PDB file of C-alpha atoms in Angstrom:
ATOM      1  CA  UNK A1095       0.000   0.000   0.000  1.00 79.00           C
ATOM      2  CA  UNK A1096       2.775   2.522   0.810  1.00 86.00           C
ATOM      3  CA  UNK A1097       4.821   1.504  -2.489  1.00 86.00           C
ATOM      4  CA  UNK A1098       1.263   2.379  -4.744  1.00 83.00           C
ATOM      5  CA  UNK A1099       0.935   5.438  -2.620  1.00 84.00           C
ATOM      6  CA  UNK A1100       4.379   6.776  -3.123  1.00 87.00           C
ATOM      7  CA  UNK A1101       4.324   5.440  -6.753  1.00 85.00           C
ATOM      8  CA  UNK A1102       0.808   8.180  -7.351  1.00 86.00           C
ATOM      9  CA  UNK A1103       2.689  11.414  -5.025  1.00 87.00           C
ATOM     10  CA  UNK A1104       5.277  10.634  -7.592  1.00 87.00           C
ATOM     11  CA  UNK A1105       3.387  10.487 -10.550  1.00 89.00           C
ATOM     12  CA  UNK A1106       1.440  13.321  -9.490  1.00 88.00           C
ATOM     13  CA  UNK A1107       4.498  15.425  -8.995  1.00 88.00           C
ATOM     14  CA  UNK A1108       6.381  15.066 -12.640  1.00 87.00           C
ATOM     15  CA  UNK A1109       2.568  15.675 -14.042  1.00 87.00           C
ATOM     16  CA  UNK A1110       2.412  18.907 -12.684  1.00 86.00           C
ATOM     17  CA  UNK A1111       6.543  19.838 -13.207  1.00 85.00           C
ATOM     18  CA  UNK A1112       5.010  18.623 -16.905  1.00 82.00           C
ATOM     19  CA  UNK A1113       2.516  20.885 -17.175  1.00 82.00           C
ATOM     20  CA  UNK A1114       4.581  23.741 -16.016  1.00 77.00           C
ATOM     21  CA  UNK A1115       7.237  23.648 -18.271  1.00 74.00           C
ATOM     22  CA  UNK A1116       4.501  23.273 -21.078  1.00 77.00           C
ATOM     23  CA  UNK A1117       3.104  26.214 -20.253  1.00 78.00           C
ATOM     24  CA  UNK A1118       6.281  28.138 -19.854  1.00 71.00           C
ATOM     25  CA  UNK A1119       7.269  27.122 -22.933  1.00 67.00           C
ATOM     26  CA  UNK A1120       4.156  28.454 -24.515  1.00 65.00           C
ATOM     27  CA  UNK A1121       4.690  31.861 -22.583  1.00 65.00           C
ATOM     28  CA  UNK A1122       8.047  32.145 -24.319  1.00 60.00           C
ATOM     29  CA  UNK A1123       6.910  31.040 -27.789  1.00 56.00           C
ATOM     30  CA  UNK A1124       3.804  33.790 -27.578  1.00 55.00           C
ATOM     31  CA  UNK A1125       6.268  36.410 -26.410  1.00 53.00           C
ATOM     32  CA  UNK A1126       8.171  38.905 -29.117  1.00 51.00           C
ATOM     33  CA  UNK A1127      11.586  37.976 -30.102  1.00 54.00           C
ATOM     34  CA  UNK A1128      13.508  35.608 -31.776  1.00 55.00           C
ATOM     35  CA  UNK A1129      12.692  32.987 -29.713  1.00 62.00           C
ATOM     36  CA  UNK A1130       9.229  33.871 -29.964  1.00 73.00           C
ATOM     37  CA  UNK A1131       7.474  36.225 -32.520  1.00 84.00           C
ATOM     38  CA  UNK A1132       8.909  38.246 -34.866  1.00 87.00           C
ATOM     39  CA  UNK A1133       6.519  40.295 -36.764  1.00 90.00           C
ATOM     40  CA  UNK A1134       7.781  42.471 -39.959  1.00 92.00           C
ATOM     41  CA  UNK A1135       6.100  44.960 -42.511  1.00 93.00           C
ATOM     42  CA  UNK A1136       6.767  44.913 -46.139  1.00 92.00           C
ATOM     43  CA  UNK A1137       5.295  47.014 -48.934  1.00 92.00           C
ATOM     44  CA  UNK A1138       4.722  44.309 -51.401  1.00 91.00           C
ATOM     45  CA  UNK A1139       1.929  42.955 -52.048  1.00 91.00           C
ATOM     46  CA  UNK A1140       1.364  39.836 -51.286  1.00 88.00           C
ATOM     47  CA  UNK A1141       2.022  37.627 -54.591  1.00 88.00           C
ATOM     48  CA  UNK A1142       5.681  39.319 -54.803  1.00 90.00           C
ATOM     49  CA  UNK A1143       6.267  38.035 -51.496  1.00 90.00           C
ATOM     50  CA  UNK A1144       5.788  34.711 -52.593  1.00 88.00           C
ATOM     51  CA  UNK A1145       7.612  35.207 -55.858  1.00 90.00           C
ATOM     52  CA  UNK A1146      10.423  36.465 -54.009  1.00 89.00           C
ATOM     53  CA  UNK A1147      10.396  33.408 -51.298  1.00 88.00           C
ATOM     54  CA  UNK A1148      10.476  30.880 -54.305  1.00 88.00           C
ATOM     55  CA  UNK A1149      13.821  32.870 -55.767  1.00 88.00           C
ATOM     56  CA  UNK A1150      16.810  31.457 -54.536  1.00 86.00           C
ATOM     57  CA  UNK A1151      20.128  33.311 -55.134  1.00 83.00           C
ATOM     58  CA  UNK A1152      23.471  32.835 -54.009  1.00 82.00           C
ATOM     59  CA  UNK A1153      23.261  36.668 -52.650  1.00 82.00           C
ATOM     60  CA  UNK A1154      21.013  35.113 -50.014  1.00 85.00           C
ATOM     61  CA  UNK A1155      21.956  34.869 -46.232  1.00 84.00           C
ATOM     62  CA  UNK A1156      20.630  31.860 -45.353  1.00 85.00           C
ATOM     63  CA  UNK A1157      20.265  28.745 -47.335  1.00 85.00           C
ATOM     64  CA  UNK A1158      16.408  28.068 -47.285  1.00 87.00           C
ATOM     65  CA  UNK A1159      13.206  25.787 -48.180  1.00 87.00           C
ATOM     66  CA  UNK A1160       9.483  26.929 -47.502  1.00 87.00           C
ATOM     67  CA  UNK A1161       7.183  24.519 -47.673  1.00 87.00           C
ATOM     68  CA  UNK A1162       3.234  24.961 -47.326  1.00 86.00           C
ATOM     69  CA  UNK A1163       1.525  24.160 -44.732  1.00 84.00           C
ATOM     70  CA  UNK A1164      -2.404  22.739 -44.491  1.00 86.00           C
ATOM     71  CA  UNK A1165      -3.177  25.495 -42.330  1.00 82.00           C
ATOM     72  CA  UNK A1166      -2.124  28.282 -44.994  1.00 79.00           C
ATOM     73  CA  UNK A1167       1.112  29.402 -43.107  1.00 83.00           C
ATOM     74  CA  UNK A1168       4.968  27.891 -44.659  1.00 88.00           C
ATOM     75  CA  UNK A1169       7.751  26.079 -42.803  1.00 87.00           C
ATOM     76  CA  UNK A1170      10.601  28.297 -43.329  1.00 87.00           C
ATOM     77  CA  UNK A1171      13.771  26.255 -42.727  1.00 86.00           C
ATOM     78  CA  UNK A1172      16.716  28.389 -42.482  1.00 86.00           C
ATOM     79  CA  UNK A1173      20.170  26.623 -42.541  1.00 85.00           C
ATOM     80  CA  UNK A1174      23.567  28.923 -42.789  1.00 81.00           C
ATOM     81  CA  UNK A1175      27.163  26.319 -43.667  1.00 71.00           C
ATOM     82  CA  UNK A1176      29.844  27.301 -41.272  1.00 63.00           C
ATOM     83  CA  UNK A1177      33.455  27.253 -42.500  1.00 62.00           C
ATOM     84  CA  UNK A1178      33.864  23.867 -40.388  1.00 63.00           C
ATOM     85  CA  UNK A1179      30.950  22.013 -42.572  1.00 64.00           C
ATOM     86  CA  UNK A1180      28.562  22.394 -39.669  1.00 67.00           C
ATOM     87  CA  UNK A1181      25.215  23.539 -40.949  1.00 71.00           C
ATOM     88  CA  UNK A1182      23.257  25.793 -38.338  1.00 78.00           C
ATOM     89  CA  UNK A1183      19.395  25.731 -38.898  1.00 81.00           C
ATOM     90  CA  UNK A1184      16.250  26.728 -37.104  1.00 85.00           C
ATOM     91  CA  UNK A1185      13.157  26.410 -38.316  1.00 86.00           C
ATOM     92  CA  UNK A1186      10.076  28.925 -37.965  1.00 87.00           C
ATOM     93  CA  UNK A1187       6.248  29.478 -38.982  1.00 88.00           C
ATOM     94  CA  UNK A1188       5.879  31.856 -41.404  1.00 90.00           C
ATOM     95  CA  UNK A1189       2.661  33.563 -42.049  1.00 90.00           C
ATOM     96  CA  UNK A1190       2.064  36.274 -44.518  1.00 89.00           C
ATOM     97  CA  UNK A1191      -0.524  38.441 -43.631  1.00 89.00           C
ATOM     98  CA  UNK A1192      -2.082  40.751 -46.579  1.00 89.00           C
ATOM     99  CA  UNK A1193      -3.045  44.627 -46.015  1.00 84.00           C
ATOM    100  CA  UNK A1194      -2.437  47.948 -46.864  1.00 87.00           C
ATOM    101  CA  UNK A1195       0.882  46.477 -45.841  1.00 89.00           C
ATOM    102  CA  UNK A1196       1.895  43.093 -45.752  1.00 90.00           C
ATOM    103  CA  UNK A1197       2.715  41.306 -42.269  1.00 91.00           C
ATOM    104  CA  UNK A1198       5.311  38.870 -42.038  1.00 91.00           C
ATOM    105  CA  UNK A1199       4.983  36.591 -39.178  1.00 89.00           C
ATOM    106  CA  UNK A1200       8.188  34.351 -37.953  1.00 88.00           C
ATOM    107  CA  UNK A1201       7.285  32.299 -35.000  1.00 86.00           C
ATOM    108  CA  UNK A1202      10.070  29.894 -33.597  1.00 85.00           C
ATOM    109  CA  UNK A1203       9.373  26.267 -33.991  1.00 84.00           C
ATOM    110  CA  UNK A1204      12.539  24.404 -33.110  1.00 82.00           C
ATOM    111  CA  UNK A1205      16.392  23.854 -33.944  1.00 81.00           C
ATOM    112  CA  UNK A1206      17.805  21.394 -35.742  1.00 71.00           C
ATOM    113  CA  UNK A1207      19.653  20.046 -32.953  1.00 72.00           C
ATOM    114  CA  UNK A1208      17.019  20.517 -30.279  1.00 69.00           C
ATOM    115  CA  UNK A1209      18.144  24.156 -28.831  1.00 71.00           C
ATOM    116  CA  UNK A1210      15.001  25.393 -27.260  1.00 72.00           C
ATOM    117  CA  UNK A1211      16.468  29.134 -28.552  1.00 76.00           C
ATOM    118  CA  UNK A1212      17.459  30.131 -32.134  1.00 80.00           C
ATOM    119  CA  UNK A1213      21.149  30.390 -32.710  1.00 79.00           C
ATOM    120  CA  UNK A1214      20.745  32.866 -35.076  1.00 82.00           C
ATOM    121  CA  UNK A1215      20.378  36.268 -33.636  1.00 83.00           C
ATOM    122  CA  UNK A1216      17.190  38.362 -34.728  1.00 85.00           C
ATOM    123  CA  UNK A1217      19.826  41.105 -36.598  1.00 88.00           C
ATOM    124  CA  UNK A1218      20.551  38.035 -38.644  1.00 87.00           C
ATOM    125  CA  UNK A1219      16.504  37.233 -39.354  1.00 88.00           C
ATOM    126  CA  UNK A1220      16.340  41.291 -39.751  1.00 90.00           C
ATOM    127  CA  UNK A1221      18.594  41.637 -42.466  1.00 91.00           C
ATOM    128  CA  UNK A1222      17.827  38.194 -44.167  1.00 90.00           C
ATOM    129  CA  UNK A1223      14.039  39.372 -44.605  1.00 90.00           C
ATOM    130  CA  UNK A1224      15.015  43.377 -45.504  1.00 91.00           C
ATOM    131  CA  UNK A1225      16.884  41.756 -48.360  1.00 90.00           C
ATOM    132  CA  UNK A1226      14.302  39.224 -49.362  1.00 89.00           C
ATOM    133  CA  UNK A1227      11.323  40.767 -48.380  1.00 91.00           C
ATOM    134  CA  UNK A1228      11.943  44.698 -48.539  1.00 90.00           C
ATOM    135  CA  UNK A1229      10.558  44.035 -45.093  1.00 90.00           C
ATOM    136  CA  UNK A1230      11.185  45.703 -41.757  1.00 91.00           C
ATOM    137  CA  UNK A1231      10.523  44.985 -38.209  1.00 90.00           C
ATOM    138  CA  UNK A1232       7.112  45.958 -36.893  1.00 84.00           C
ATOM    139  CA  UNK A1233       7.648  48.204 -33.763  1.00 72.00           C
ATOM    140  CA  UNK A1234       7.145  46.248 -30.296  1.00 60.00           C
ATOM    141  CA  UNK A1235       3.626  46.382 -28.721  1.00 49.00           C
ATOM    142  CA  UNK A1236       2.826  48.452 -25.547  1.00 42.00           C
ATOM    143  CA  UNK A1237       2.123  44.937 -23.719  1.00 42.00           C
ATOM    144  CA  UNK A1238       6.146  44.172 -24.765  1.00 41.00           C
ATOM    145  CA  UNK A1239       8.017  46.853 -23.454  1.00 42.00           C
ATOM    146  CA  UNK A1240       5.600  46.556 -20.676  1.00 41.00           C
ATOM    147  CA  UNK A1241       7.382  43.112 -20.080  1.00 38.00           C
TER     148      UNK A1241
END
């Protein structure tokens, strides 16, 4: 009887440690940043943002593929070679967004190697997007600097 009851405080215990890290994981990924949101404003429309995703050049920063998703949004996969043959990737959501200007939407998904943060710093994401895109970053909400 003891071993069952200590066997259920225990189970009990790395349930709720569980569900706290869940949710502090979604906190993080809802928050602005690059380990978070990243929201940017372009003046194309929205079919040159697309013709300009499926362009690949060598001018480009990262190495790339965006694939569709059944929800609407892409899988942006970012990967950038390092001189020692280690590729560094992250992948994100993207979501374009159409408007009088259109919003580009980067939430984190995950690294390649299981970092729960991006490697690549959002200066990086910044100027890969201004050149891609013509897009800039959306200024932070009142809620953000708030945080």
């Amino acid at each position: 009887m003891q071993l069952f009851l200590s066997a259920l405080v225990l189970a009990a215990v790395v349930g709720l440690i569980w569900a706290g890290l869940r949710r502090q994981q979604a906190k993080r990924r809802a928050a602005p940043g690059p380990a978070g949101v990243l929201e940017y404003r372009t003046n194309l429309p929205l079919d040159d943002c697309f013709d300009r995703l499926r362009s690949r050049t060598d001018a480009d920063l990262f190495a790339y593929t965006c694939e569709r998703q059944p929800d609407g949004a892409f899988l942006l996969h970012l990967t950038l070679h390092r001189p020692t043959n280690q590729p560094v990737d992250t992948v994100y959501l993207l979501r374009l967004d159409p408007g009088r200007r259109t919003v580009v939407t980067l939430s984190f998904v995950r690294e390649a190697f299981g970092y729960g943060e991006p490697v690549f710093p959002q200066a990086m994401l910044d100027e890969f997007l201004a050149a891609k895109l013509d897009a800039r970053p959306a200024a932070p909400t009142q809620a953000a600097e708030g945080d």
